[in-house]
mmCIF file of C-alpha atoms in Angstrom:
data_model
loop_
_atom_site.group_PDB
_atom_site.id
_atom_site.type_symbol
_atom_site.label_atom_id
_atom_site.label_comp_id
_atom_site.label_asym_id
_atom_site.label_seq_id
_atom_site.Cartn_x
_atom_site.Cartn_y
_atom_site.Cartn_z
ATOM 1 C CA MET A 1284 8.133 -12.384 -6.907
ATOM 2 C CA GLN A 1285 9.413 -8.805 -6.630
ATOM 3 C CA ASN A 1286 13.100 -8.560 -5.598
ATOM 4 C CA GLY A 1287 12.935 -12.282 -4.700
ATOM 5 C CA THR A 1288 10.489 -11.656 -1.837
ATOM 6 C CA ARG A 1289 7.246 -13.653 -1.356
ATOM 7 C CA LEU A 1290 4.200 -11.794 -0.270
ATOM 8 C CA VAL A 1291 1.747 -12.770 2.496
ATOM 9 C CA LEU A 1292 -1.805 -11.351 2.482
ATOM 10 C CA VAL A 1293 -3.094 -10.388 5.872
ATOM 11 C CA GLY A 1294 -6.800 -11.183 5.750
ATOM 12 C CA GLY A 1295 -8.936 -13.697 3.931
ATOM 13 C CA GLY A 1296 -12.059 -11.796 2.804
ATOM 14 C CA GLY A 1297 -13.144 -10.291 -0.471
ATOM 15 C CA HIS A 1298 -10.611 -7.518 -0.418
ATOM 16 C CA ALA A 1299 -7.853 -10.148 -0.162
ATOM 17 C CA LEU A 1300 -9.009 -11.593 -3.436
ATOM 18 C CA VAL A 1301 -8.699 -8.139 -5.062
ATOM 19 C CA VAL A 1302 -5.301 -7.577 -3.579
ATOM 20 C CA TRP A 1303 -4.164 -11.099 -4.548
ATOM 21 C CA ASP A 1304 -5.196 -10.542 -8.139
ATOM 22 C CA ALA A 1305 -3.405 -7.222 -8.293
ATOM 23 C CA ALA A 1306 -0.261 -8.605 -6.603
ATOM 24 C CA VAL A 1307 -0.030 -11.516 -9.096
ATOM 25 C CA ARG A 1308 -0.547 -9.151 -12.018
ATOM 26 C CA ALA A 1309 2.237 -6.885 -10.707
ATOM 27 C CA GLY A 1310 4.626 -9.753 -10.490
ATOM 28 C CA TRP A 1311 4.425 -10.880 -6.798
ATOM 29 C CA SER A 1312 4.724 -14.417 -5.714
ATOM 30 C CA VAL A 1313 2.069 -14.802 -3.032
ATOM 31 C CA SER A 1314 2.760 -17.358 -0.322
ATOM 32 C CA GLY A 1315 -0.823 -17.342 1.053
ATOM 33 C CA PHE A 1316 -3.055 -15.527 3.532
ATOM 34 C CA LEU A 1317 -3.426 -15.181 7.264
ATOM 35 C CA ASP A 1318 -6.949 -14.957 8.717
ATOM 36 C CA ASP A 1319 -8.618 -15.650 12.139
ATOM 37 C CA GLY A 1320 -11.755 -16.986 10.530
ATOM 38 C CA GLU A 1321 -13.921 -14.055 11.755
ATOM 39 C CA HIS A 1322 -13.607 -12.174 8.538
ATOM 40 C CA ALA A 1323 -12.607 -15.035 6.221
ATOM 41 C CA ARG A 1324 -14.616 -15.515 3.047
ATOM 42 C CA LEU A 1325 -12.010 -17.496 1.162
ATOM 43 C CA THR A 1326 -13.671 -20.824 1.866
ATOM 44 C CA GLU A 1327 -12.534 -21.977 -1.610
ATOM 45 C CA PRO A 1328 -9.427 -19.850 -2.292
ATOM 46 C CA PRO A 1329 -8.079 -19.710 -5.860
ATOM 47 C CA ALA A 1330 -5.570 -22.459 -6.722
ATOM 48 C CA GLY A 1331 -2.173 -21.832 -5.073
ATOM 49 C CA LEU A 1332 -3.595 -19.501 -2.355
ATOM 50 C CA THR A 1333 -3.545 -21.164 0.988
ATOM 51 C CA ARG A 1334 -4.328 -20.211 4.547
ATOM 52 C CA LEU A 1335 -1.013 -19.862 6.412
ATOM 53 C CA GLY A 1336 -2.517 -19.308 9.959
ATOM 54 C CA THR A 1337 -4.294 -16.717 12.001
ATOM 55 C CA LEU A 1338 -3.848 -12.959 12.030
ATOM 56 C CA GLU A 1339 -1.483 -13.466 14.960
ATOM 57 C CA GLY A 1340 0.765 -15.613 12.884
ATOM 58 C CA PRO A 1341 4.000 -14.694 11.178
ATOM 59 C CA ALA A 1342 3.762 -12.177 8.302
ATOM 60 C CA GLY A 1343 6.560 -13.614 6.169
ATOM 61 C CA ASP A 1344 9.038 -11.769 4.056
ATOM 62 C CA ALA A 1345 6.637 -9.067 2.905
ATOM 63 C CA TRP A 1346 3.026 -8.452 3.837
ATOM 64 C CA ILE A 1347 0.096 -6.307 2.973
ATOM 65 C CA ILE A 1348 -3.081 -5.870 5.033
ATOM 66 C CA CYS A 1349 -6.079 -7.134 3.034
ATOM 67 C CA VAL A 1350 -8.836 -6.564 5.549
ATOM 68 C CA GLY A 1351 -11.391 -3.828 4.670
ATOM 69 C CA ASP A 1352 -12.422 -3.199 8.329
ATOM 70 C CA LEU A 1353 -10.408 -0.144 9.354
ATOM 71 C CA GLY A 1354 -10.566 -1.026 13.012
ATOM 72 C CA VAL A 1355 -9.018 -4.510 12.460
ATOM 73 C CA ARG A 1356 -6.451 -2.913 10.145
ATOM 74 C CA ARG A 1357 -5.427 -0.306 12.765
ATOM 75 C CA SER A 1358 -5.230 -2.895 15.579
ATOM 76 C CA TRP A 1359 -2.898 -5.032 13.421
ATOM 77 C CA LEU A 1360 -0.756 -2.083 12.495
ATOM 78 C CA ASP A 1361 -0.515 -0.949 16.193
ATOM 79 C CA ARG A 1362 0.681 -4.428 17.079
ATOM 80 C CA ARG A 1363 3.049 -5.014 14.184
ATOM 81 C CA GLY A 1364 4.160 -1.646 12.901
ATOM 82 C CA SER A 1365 5.242 -1.306 9.240
ATOM 83 C CA ALA A 1366 8.404 -3.541 9.087
ATOM 84 C CA GLY A 1367 8.126 -5.745 6.090
ATOM 85 C CA ALA A 1368 5.038 -4.029 4.675
ATOM 86 C CA ALA A 1369 4.803 -4.041 0.803
ATOM 87 C CA ARG A 1370 2.955 -1.747 -1.476
ATOM 88 C CA VAL A 1371 0.836 -3.379 -4.154
ATOM 89 C CA VAL A 1372 -0.019 -1.421 -7.330
ATOM 90 C CA HIS A 1373 -2.303 -3.026 -9.976
ATOM 91 C CA PRO A 1374 -0.587 -2.658 -13.387
ATOM 92 C CA SER A 1375 -3.598 -0.683 -14.750
ATOM 93 C CA ALA A 1376 -3.380 1.925 -11.925
ATOM 94 C CA VAL A 1377 -2.009 5.333 -12.987
ATOM 95 C CA VAL A 1378 0.435 7.140 -10.776
ATOM 96 C CA GLY A 1379 1.217 10.754 -11.781
ATOM 97 C CA SER A 1380 4.599 12.591 -11.741
ATOM 98 C CA GLY A 1381 5.768 13.449 -8.214
ATOM 99 C CA ALA A 1382 3.015 11.318 -6.590
ATOM 100 C CA LEU A 1383 4.157 9.456 -3.401
ATOM 101 C CA ILE A 1384 2.682 6.027 -2.500
ATOM 102 C CA GLY A 1385 3.356 4.996 1.132
ATOM 103 C CA VAL A 1386 4.624 1.620 2.326
ATOM 104 C CA GLY A 1387 1.836 -0.989 2.572
ATOM 105 C CA ALA A 1388 -0.503 0.990 0.385
ATOM 106 C CA PHE A 1389 -2.712 -0.563 -2.187
ATOM 107 C CA LEU A 1390 -3.821 0.840 -5.550
ATOM 108 C CA GLY A 1391 -6.528 -1.249 -7.242
ATOM 109 C CA ALA A 1392 -7.358 -1.765 -10.905
ATOM 110 C CA GLY A 1393 -8.042 1.596 -12.656
ATOM 111 C CA ALA A 1394 -7.131 3.738 -9.656
ATOM 112 C CA VAL A 1395 -5.714 7.102 -10.492
ATOM 113 C CA VAL A 1396 -3.250 9.054 -8.218
ATOM 114 C CA GLN A 1397 -2.517 12.322 -10.018
ATOM 115 C CA ALA A 1398 0.578 14.549 -9.942
ATOM 116 C CA ALA A 1399 1.969 15.598 -6.493
ATOM 117 C CA ALA A 1400 -0.666 13.601 -4.607
ATOM 118 C CA ARG A 1401 0.358 11.617 -1.532
ATOM 119 C CA VAL A 1402 -1.120 8.271 -0.438
ATOM 120 C CA GLY A 1403 -0.124 7.432 3.110
ATOM 121 C CA PRO A 1404 1.137 4.159 4.533
ATOM 122 C CA HIS A 1405 -1.321 1.259 4.454
ATOM 123 C CA ALA A 1406 -3.941 3.306 2.630
ATOM 124 C CA ILE A 1407 -6.335 1.791 0.173
ATOM 125 C CA VAL A 1408 -7.128 3.456 -3.190
ATOM 126 C CA ASN A 1409 -9.587 0.858 -4.439
ATOM 127 C CA THR A 1410 -10.820 -0.044 -7.871
ATOM 128 C CA GLY A 1411 -11.398 3.021 -10.062
ATOM 129 C CA ALA A 1412 -10.904 5.497 -7.270
ATOM 130 C CA ILE A 1413 -9.461 8.874 -8.284
ATOM 131 C CA VAL A 1414 -7.084 11.018 -6.229
ATOM 132 C CA GLU A 1415 -6.495 14.324 -7.976
ATOM 133 C CA HIS A 1416 -3.488 16.701 -7.919
ATOM 134 C CA GLU A 1417 -1.926 17.608 -4.513
ATOM 135 C CA CYS A 1418 -4.409 15.488 -2.474
ATOM 136 C CA GLU A 1419 -3.265 13.801 0.814
ATOM 137 C CA VAL A 1420 -4.691 10.423 1.791
ATOM 138 C CA GLY A 1421 -3.832 9.613 5.373
ATOM 139 C CA GLU A 1422 -2.411 6.445 6.872
ATOM 140 C CA ASN A 1423 -4.815 3.458 6.817
ATOM 141 C CA ALA A 1424 -7.496 5.542 5.048
ATOM 142 C CA HIS A 1425 -9.732 3.663 2.565
ATOM 143 C CA LEU A 1426 -11.032 5.162 -0.626
ATOM 144 C CA ALA A 1427 -13.805 2.750 -1.800
ATOM 145 C CA PRO A 1428 -14.313 1.853 -5.455
ATOM 146 C CA GLY A 1429 -15.327 4.770 -7.696
ATOM 147 C CA SER A 1430 -14.750 7.476 -5.130
ATOM 148 C CA VAL A 1431 -13.270 10.723 -6.318
ATOM 149 C CA LEU A 1432 -11.184 13.345 -4.554
ATOM 150 C CA GLY A 1433 -10.979 16.754 -6.227
ATOM 151 C CA GLY A 1434 -7.622 18.675 -6.136
ATOM 152 C CA ARG A 1435 -5.996 19.454 -2.781
ATOM 153 C CA VAL A 1436 -8.357 17.302 -0.719
ATOM 154 C CA VAL A 1437 -7.061 15.879 2.567
ATOM 155 C CA ILE A 1438 -8.333 12.718 3.925
ATOM 156 C CA GLY A 1439 -7.425 11.967 7.575
ATOM 157 C CA ALA A 1440 -5.852 8.711 8.901
ATOM 158 C CA ASP A 1441 -8.316 5.796 9.383
ATOM 159 C CA ALA A 1442 -11.009 7.565 7.395
ATOM 160 C CA LEU A 1443 -13.360 5.807 4.961
ATOM 161 C CA VAL A 1444 -14.663 7.452 1.784
ATOM 162 C CA GLY A 1445 -17.617 5.210 0.564
ATOM 163 C CA MET A 1446 -18.336 3.837 -2.910
ATOM 164 C CA GLY A 1447 -18.893 6.627 -5.480
ATOM 165 C CA ALA A 1448 -18.544 9.439 -2.993
ATOM 166 C CA ARG A 1449 -17.224 12.774 -4.270
ATOM 167 C CA ILE A 1450 -15.126 15.249 -2.234
ATOM 168 C CA LEU A 1451 -14.986 18.670 -3.770
ATOM 169 C CA PRO A 1452 -11.583 20.463 -4.160
ATOM 170 C CA GLY A 1453 -9.865 21.805 -1.030
ATOM 171 C CA VAL A 1454 -12.128 19.927 1.474
ATOM 172 C CA ARG A 1455 -10.633 18.211 4.587
ATOM 173 C CA VAL A 1456 -12.156 15.038 5.874
ATOM 174 C CA GLY A 1457 -10.912 14.327 9.454
ATOM 175 C CA ARG A 1458 -9.314 11.340 11.104
ATOM 176 C CA GLY A 1459 -11.623 8.415 11.440
ATOM 177 C CA CYS A 1460 -14.502 10.018 9.559
ATOM 178 C CA VAL A 1461 -16.892 8.018 7.446
ATOM 179 C CA VAL A 1462 -18.293 9.457 4.174
ATOM 180 C CA GLY A 1463 -21.283 7.489 3.031
ATOM 181 C CA ALA A 1464 -21.490 5.814 -0.353
ATOM 182 C CA GLY A 1465 -22.679 8.278 -3.102
ATOM 183 C CA ALA A 1466 -22.216 11.353 -0.818
ATOM 184 C CA VAL A 1467 -21.056 14.695 -2.194
ATOM 185 C CA VAL A 1468 -18.899 16.495 0.444
ATOM 186 C CA VAL A 1469 -18.783 20.272 -0.065
ATOM 187 C CA ARG A 1470 -17.119 21.479 3.111
ATOM 188 C CA HIS A 1471 -14.739 20.357 5.821
#
């Protein structure tokens, strides 16, 4: 429990398991998860992690979106806003000097956010992803496991950078863009 607040996971799929593990390791007390069943994969959730209701249900004291689908995430954010959103940072993640991590953001195991980088609200920097110096990751953007952003890269809101993709220094990826797994992006 951080600051006496219990955390609710919004979503019940595989990403929720990853966020749950990170949250528990970071000292959060997790109340349970919300899911509408459409994306739920937690048919046998870990001990102590229970379904609290649908995505329309109450979010609790603090919450974090744990749905990988950016459209579902955006819809939930548009309805609910950011009030009560919590950031979850896995203890093995590295956050450099002067880096800013937005409300509701998630940094997975082994994620690296270097000096002077900015990770926007509700963004995902997943397992082993690297955000180099002075990068900007937009609101609700998702950096999949193993993706790498060179220095001064800008990722727009609601964009997805696939597993193992590489974005070369100084490149901009626009709002809502999808970069495929393993891609190397050399220009805007």
